[in-house]
mmCIF file of C-alpha atoms in Angstrom:
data_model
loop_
_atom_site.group_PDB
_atom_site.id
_atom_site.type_symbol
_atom_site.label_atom_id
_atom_site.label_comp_id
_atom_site.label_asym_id
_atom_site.label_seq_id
_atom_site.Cartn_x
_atom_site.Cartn_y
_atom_site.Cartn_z
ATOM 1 C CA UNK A 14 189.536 175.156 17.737
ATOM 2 C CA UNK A 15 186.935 177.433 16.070
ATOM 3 C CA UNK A 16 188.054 181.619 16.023
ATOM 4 C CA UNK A 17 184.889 183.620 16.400
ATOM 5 C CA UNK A 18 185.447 187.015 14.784
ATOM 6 C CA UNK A 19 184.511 190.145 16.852
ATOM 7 C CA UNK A 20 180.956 191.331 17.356
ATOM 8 C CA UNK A 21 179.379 192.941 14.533
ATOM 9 C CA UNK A 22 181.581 192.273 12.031
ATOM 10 C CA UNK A 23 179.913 188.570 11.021
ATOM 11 C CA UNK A 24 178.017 187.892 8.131
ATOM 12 C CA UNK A 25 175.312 185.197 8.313
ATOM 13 C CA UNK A 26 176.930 183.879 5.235
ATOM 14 C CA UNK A 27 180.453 183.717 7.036
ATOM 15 C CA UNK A 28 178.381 182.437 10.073
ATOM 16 C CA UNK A 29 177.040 179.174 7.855
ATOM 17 C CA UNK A 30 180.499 178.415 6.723
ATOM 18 C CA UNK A 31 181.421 178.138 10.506
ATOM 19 C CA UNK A 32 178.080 176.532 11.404
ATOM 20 C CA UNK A 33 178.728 174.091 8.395
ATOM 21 C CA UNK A 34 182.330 173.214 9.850
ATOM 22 C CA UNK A 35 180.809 172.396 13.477
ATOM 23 C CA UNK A 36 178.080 169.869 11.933
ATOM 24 C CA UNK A 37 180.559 168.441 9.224
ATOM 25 C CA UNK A 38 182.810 167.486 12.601
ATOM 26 C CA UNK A 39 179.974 165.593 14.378
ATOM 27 C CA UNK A 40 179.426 161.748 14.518
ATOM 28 C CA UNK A 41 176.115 162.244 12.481
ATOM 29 C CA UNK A 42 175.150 160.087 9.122
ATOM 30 C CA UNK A 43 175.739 161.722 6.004
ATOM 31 C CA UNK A 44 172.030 161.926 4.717
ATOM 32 C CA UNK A 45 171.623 163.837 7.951
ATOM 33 C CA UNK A 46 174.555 166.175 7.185
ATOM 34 C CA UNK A 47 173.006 166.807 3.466
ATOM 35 C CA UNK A 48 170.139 167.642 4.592
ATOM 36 C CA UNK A 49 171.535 170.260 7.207
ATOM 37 C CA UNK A 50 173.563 171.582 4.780
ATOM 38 C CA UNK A 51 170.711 172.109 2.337
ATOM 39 C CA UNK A 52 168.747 173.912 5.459
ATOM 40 C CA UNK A 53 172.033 176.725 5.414
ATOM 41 C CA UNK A 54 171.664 176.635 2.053
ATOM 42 C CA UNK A 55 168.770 178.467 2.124
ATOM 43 C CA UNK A 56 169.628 180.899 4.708
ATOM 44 C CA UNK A 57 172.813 182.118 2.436
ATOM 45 C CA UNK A 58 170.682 182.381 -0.247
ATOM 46 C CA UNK A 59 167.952 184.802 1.379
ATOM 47 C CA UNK A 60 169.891 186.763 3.792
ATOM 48 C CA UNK A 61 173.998 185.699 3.559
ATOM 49 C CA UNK A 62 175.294 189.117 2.920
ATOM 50 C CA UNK A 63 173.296 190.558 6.008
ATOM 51 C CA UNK A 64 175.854 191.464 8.910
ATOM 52 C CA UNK A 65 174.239 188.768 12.455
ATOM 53 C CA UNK A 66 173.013 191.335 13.846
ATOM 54 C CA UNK A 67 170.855 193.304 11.160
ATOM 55 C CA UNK A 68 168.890 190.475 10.519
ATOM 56 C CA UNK A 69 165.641 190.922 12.151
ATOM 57 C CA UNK A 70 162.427 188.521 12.786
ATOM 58 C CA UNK A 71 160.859 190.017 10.203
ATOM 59 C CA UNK A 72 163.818 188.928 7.960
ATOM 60 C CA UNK A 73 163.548 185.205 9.098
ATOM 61 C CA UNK A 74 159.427 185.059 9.503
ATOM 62 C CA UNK A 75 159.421 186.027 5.612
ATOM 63 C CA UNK A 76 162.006 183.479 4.969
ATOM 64 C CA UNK A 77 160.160 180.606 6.335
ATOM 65 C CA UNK A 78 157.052 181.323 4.822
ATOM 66 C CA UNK A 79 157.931 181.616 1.555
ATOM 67 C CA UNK A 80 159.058 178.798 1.539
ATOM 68 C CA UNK A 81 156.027 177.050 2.943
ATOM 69 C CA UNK A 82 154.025 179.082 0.320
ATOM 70 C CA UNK A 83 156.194 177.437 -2.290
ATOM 71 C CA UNK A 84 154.760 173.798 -1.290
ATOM 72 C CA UNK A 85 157.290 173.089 0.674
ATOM 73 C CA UNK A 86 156.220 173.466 4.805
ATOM 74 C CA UNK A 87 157.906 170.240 6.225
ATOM 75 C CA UNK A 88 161.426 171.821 4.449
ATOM 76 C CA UNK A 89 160.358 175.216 6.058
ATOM 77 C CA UNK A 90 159.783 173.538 9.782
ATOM 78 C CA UNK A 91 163.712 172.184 8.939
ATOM 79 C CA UNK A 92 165.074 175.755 8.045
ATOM 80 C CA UNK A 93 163.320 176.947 11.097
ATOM 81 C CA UNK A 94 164.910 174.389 13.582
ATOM 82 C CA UNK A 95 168.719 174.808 11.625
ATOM 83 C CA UNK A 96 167.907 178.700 12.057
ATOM 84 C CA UNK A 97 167.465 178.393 15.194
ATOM 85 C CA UNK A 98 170.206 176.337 16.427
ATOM 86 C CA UNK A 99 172.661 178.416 14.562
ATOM 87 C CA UNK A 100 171.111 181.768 15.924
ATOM 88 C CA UNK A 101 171.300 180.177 19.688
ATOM 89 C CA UNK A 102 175.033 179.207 18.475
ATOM 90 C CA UNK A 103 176.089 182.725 17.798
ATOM 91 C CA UNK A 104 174.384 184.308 20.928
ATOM 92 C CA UNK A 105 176.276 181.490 22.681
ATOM 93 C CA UNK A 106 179.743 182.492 21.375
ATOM 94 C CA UNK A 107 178.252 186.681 21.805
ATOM 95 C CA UNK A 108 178.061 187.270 18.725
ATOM 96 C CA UNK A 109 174.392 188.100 19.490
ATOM 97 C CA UNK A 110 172.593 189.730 22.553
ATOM 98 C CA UNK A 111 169.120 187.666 21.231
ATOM 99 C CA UNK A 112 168.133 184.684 19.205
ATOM 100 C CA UNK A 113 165.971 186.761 16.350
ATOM 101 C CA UNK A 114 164.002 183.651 15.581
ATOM 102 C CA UNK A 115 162.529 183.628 18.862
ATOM 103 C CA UNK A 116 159.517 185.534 18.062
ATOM 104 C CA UNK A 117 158.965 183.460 15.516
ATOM 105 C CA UNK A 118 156.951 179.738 16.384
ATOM 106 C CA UNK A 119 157.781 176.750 14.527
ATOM 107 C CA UNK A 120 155.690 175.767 11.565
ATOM 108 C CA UNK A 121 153.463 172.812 12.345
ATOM 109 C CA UNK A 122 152.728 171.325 8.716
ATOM 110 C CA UNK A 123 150.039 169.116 8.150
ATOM 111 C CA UNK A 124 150.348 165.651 6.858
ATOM 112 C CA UNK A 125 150.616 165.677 2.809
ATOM 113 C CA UNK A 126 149.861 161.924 2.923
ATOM 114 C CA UNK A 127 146.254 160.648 3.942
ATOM 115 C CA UNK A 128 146.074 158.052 6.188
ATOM 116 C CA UNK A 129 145.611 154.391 5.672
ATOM 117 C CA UNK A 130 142.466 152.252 7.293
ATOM 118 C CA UNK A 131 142.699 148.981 8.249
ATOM 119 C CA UNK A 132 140.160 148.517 5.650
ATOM 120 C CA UNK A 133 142.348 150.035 3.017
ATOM 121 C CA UNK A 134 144.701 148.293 3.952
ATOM 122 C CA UNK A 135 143.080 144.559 4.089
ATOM 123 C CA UNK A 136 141.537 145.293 0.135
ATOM 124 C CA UNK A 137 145.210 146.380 -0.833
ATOM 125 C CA UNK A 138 146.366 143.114 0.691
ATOM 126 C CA UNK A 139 143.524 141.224 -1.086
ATOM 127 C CA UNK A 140 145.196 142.577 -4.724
ATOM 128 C CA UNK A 141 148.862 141.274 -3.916
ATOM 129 C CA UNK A 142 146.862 138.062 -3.110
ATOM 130 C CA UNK A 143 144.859 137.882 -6.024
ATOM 131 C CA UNK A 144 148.148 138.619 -8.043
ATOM 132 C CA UNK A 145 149.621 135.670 -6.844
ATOM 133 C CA UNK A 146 152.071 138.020 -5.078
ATOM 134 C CA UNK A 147 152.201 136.194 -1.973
ATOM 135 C CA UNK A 148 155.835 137.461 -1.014
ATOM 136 C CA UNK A 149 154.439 141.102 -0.979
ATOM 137 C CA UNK A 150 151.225 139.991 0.755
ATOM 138 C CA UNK A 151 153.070 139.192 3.611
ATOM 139 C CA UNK A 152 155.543 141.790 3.164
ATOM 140 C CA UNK A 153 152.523 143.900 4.333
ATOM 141 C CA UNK A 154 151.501 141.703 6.957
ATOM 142 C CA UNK A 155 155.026 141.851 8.498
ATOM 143 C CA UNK A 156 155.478 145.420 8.366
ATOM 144 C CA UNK A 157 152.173 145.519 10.335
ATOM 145 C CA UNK A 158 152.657 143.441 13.012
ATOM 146 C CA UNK A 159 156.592 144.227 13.598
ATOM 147 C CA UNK A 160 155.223 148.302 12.819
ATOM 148 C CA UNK A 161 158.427 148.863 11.446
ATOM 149 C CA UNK A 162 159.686 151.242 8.522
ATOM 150 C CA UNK A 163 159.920 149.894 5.567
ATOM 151 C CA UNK A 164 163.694 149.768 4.833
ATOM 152 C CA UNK A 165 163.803 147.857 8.150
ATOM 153 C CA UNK A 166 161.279 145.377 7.045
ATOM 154 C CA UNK A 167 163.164 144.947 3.752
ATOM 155 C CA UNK A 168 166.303 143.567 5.805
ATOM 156 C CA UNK A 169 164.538 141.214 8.046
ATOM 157 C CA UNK A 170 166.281 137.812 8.374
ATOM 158 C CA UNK A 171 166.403 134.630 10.693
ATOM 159 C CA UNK A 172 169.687 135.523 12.171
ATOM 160 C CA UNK A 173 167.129 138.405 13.606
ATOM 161 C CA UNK A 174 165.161 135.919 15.703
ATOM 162 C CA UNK A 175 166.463 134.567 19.206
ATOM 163 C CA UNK A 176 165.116 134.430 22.729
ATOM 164 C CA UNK A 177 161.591 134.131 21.331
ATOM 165 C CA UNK A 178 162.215 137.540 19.669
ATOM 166 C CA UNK A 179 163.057 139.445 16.534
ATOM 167 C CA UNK A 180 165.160 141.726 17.221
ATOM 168 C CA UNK A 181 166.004 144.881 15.067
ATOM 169 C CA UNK A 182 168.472 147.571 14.761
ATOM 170 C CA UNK A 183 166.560 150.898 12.915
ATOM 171 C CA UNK A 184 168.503 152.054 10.123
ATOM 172 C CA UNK A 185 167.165 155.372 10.359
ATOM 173 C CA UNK A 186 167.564 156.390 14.086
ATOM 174 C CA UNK A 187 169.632 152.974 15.128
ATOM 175 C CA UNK A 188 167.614 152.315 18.104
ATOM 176 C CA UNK A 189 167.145 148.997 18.764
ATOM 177 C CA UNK A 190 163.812 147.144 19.243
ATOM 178 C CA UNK A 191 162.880 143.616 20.815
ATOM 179 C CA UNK A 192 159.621 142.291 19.338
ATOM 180 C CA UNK A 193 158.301 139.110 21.195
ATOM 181 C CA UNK A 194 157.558 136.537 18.550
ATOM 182 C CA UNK A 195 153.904 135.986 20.499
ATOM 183 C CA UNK A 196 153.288 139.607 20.047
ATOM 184 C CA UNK A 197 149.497 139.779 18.410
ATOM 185 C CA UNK A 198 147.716 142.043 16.465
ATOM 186 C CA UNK A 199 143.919 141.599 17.317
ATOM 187 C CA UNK A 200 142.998 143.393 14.093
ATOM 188 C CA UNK A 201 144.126 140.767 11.808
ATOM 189 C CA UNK A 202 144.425 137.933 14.173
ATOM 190 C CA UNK A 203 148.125 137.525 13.224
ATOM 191 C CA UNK A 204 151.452 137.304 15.699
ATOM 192 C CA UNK A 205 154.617 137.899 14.505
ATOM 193 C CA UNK A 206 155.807 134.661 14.838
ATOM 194 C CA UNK A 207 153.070 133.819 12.763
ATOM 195 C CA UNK A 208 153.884 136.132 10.119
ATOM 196 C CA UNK A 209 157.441 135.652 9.959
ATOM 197 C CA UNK A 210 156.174 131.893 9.152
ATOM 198 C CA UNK A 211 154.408 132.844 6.361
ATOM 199 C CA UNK A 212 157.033 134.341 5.093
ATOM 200 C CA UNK A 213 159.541 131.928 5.476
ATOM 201 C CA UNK A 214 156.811 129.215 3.619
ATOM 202 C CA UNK A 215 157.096 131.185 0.307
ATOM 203 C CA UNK A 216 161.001 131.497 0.705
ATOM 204 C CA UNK A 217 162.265 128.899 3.047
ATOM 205 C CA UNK A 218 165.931 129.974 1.225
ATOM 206 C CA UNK A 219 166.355 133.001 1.676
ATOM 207 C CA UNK A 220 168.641 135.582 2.900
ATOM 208 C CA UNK A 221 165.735 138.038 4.224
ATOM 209 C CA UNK A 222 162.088 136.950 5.297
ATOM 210 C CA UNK A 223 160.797 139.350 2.395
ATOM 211 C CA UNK A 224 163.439 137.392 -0.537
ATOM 212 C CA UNK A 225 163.084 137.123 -4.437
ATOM 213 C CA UNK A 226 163.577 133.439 -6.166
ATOM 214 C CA UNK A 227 167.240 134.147 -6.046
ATOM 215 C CA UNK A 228 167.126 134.506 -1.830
ATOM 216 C CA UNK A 229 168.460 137.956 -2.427
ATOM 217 C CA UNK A 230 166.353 140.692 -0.242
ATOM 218 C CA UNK A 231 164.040 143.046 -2.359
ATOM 219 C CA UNK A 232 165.134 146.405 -2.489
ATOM 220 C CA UNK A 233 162.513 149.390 -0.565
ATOM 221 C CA UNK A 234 161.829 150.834 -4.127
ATOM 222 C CA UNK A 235 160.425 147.457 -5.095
ATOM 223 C CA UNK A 236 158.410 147.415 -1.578
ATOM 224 C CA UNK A 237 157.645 151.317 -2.858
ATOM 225 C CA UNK A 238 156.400 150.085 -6.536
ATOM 226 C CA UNK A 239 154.264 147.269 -5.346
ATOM 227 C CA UNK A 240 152.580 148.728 -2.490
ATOM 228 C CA UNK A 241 151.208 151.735 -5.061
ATOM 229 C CA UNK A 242 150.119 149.674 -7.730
ATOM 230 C CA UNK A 243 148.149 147.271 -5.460
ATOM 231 C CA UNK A 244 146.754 150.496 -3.718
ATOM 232 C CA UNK A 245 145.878 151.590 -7.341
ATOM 233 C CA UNK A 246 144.221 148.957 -8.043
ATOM 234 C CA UNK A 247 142.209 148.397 -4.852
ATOM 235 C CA UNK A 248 141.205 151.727 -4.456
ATOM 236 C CA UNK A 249 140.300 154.635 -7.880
ATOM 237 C CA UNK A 250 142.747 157.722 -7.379
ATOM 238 C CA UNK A 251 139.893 160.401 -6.296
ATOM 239 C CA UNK A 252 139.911 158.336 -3.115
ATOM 240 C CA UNK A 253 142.622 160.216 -1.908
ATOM 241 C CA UNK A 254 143.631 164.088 -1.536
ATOM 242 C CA UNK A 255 147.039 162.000 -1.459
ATOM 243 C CA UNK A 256 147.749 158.595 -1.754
ATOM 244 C CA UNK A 257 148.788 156.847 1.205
ATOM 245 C CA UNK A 258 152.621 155.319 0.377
ATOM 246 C CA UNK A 259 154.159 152.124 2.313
ATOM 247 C CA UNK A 260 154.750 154.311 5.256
ATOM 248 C CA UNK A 261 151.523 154.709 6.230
ATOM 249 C CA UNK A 262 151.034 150.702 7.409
ATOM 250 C CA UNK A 263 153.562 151.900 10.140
ATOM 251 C CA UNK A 264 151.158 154.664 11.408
ATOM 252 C CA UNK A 265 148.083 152.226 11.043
ATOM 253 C CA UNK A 266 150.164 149.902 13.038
ATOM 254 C CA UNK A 267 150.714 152.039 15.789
ATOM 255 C CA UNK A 268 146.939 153.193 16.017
ATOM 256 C CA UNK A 269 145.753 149.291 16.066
ATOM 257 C CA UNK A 270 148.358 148.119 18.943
ATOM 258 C CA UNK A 271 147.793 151.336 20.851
ATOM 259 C CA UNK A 272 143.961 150.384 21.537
ATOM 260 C CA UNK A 273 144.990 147.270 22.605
ATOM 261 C CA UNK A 274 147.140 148.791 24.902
ATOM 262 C CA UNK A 275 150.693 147.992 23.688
ATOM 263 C CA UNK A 276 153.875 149.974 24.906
ATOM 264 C CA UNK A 277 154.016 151.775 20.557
ATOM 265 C CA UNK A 278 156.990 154.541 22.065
ATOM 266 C CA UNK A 279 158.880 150.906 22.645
ATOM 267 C CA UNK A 280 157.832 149.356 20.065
ATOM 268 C CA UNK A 281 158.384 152.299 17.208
ATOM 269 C CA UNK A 282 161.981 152.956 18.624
ATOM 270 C CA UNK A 283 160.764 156.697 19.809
ATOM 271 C CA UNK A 284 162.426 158.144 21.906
ATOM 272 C CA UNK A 285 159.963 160.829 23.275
ATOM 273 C CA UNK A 286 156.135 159.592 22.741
ATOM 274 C CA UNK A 287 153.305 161.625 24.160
ATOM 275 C CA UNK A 288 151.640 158.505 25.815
ATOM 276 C CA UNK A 289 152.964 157.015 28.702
ATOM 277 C CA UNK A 290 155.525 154.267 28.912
ATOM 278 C CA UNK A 291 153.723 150.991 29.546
ATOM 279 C CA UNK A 292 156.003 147.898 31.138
ATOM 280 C CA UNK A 293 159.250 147.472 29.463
ATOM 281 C CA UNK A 294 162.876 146.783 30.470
ATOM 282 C CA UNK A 295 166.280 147.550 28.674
ATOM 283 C CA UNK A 296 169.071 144.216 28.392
ATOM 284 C CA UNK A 297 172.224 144.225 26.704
ATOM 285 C CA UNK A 298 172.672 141.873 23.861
ATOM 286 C CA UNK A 299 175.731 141.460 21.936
ATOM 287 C CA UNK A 300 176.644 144.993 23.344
ATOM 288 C CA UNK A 301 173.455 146.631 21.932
ATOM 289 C CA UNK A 302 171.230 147.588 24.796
ATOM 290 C CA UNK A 303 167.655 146.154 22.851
ATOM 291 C CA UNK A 304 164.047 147.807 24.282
ATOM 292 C CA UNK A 305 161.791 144.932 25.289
ATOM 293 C CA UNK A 306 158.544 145.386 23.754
ATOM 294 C CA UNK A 307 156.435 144.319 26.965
ATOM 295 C CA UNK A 308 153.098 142.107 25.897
ATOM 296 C CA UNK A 309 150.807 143.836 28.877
#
């Protein structure tokens, strides 16, 4: 049981030590707690000896933006969303008549990363095959099709694949996904089934569909490493403000299966899409409740 001290007598900095006890004590993964904890971290650092309710919007608006200014607006959207949960937190408990961050919007950076084309991405292809990489080749073709992250893509394996599907837990968010194996993408004239074949023709052994000699799976820095330096090669640097990384063939993915009308907030493991849901059903297997990727 959490004591709240009396009204205006609360530091923000003695408020973060609370705030940091109430995230520590939920069922969340660590990197997720780190990177909470490094959002406080900022707010003890700007305004930690200022008593709750001294700190105005001014305070906070000033915050944030300096941040941003210092190159660093997606970690100044993630103090602003951590501000504002711990503000709504203390006005909760009354320590606070008003949320002070209220005035102040949410910053809306834009993307750092340019975006990959399918045409950037067929010539980047066309190096891993002409470096008689064909493991990383269809690396590239699988996270395309399956328009899965990369770490997810890495840990592919045949156990994966039953009921004409490959099925995959996300590390990142855990949601689980059902990918029919017939599942085509027009762009490239590819299925998953078909890809996961290709794969499984350069390393019929091994423990992952993307394996090295050994069968052991690749690690994502290796998926990382290879993607850049066939994108380097394909492509001169002044192509890009900046460079495109491995994540970007899950964005391209998403754009290419959307015109062909494909269910992407299914098949991306979202759980909030601006597009409607298309067809899709939810079924329980081996007590995970998998989303269906629907083929209409």
């Amino acid at each position: 049981m959490f004591q709240f001290p009396p009204f205006g007598t609360t530091t923000l900095a003695q408020w973060c030590d609370l705030q940091e006890e109430l995230i520590r004590s939920r069922p969340l993964k660590p990197r997720t707690i780190s990177d909470r904890l490094n959002n406080l971290r900022h707010l003890r650092l700007s305004l930690g000896n200022r008593l709750l309710h001294q700190i105005m919007p001014r305070d906070l608006e000033l915050l944030i933006n300096n941040i941003a200014k210092s190159g660093r607006p997606f970690t100044a959207r993630r103090v602003h969303i951590e501000a504002n949960d711990l503000f709504n937190t203390a006005v909760y408990c009354r320590l606070l008549v008003n949320n002070p961050l209220s005035p102040i919007k949410t910053p809306t950076p834009r993307p750092a990363r340019d975006r990959l084309s399918l045409l950037h991405f067929l010539k980047i292809r066309e190096v891993a095959e002409s470096w008689k990489r064909p493991w990383f080749a269809n690396c590239l073709n699988l996270a395309l099709v399956t328009a899965q992250r990369r770490a997810d893509v890495a840990v592919m394996a045949p156990p994966h694949v039953f009921a004409s599907h490959l099925h995959v837990t996300q590390q990142k968010t855990g949601a689980c996904v059902a990918i029919p194996l017939e599942l085509k993408l027009d762009a490239i004239g590819m299925s998953v089934g078909e890809s996961i074949d290709r794969c499984l023709e350069v390393q019929p052994n091994g423990n992952t569909f993307i394996a090295r000699r050994d069968g052991k799976p690749y690690v994502t820095a290796m998926l990382t490493h290879s993607f850049a330096a066939c994108r380097d090669e394909a492509f001169p640097r002044k192509t890009w403000r900046s460079p495109p990384t491995f994540h970007e063939i899950r964005s391209l993915s998403e754009r290419l299966y959307r015109t062909q009308g494909i269910d992407t907030q299914t098949l991306l493991g979202h759980k909030h899409a601006s597009m409607t849901d298309l067809y899709n059903d939810e079924r329980d297997v081996e007590g995970r409740t998998y989303r269906y990727v629907s083929l209409s």
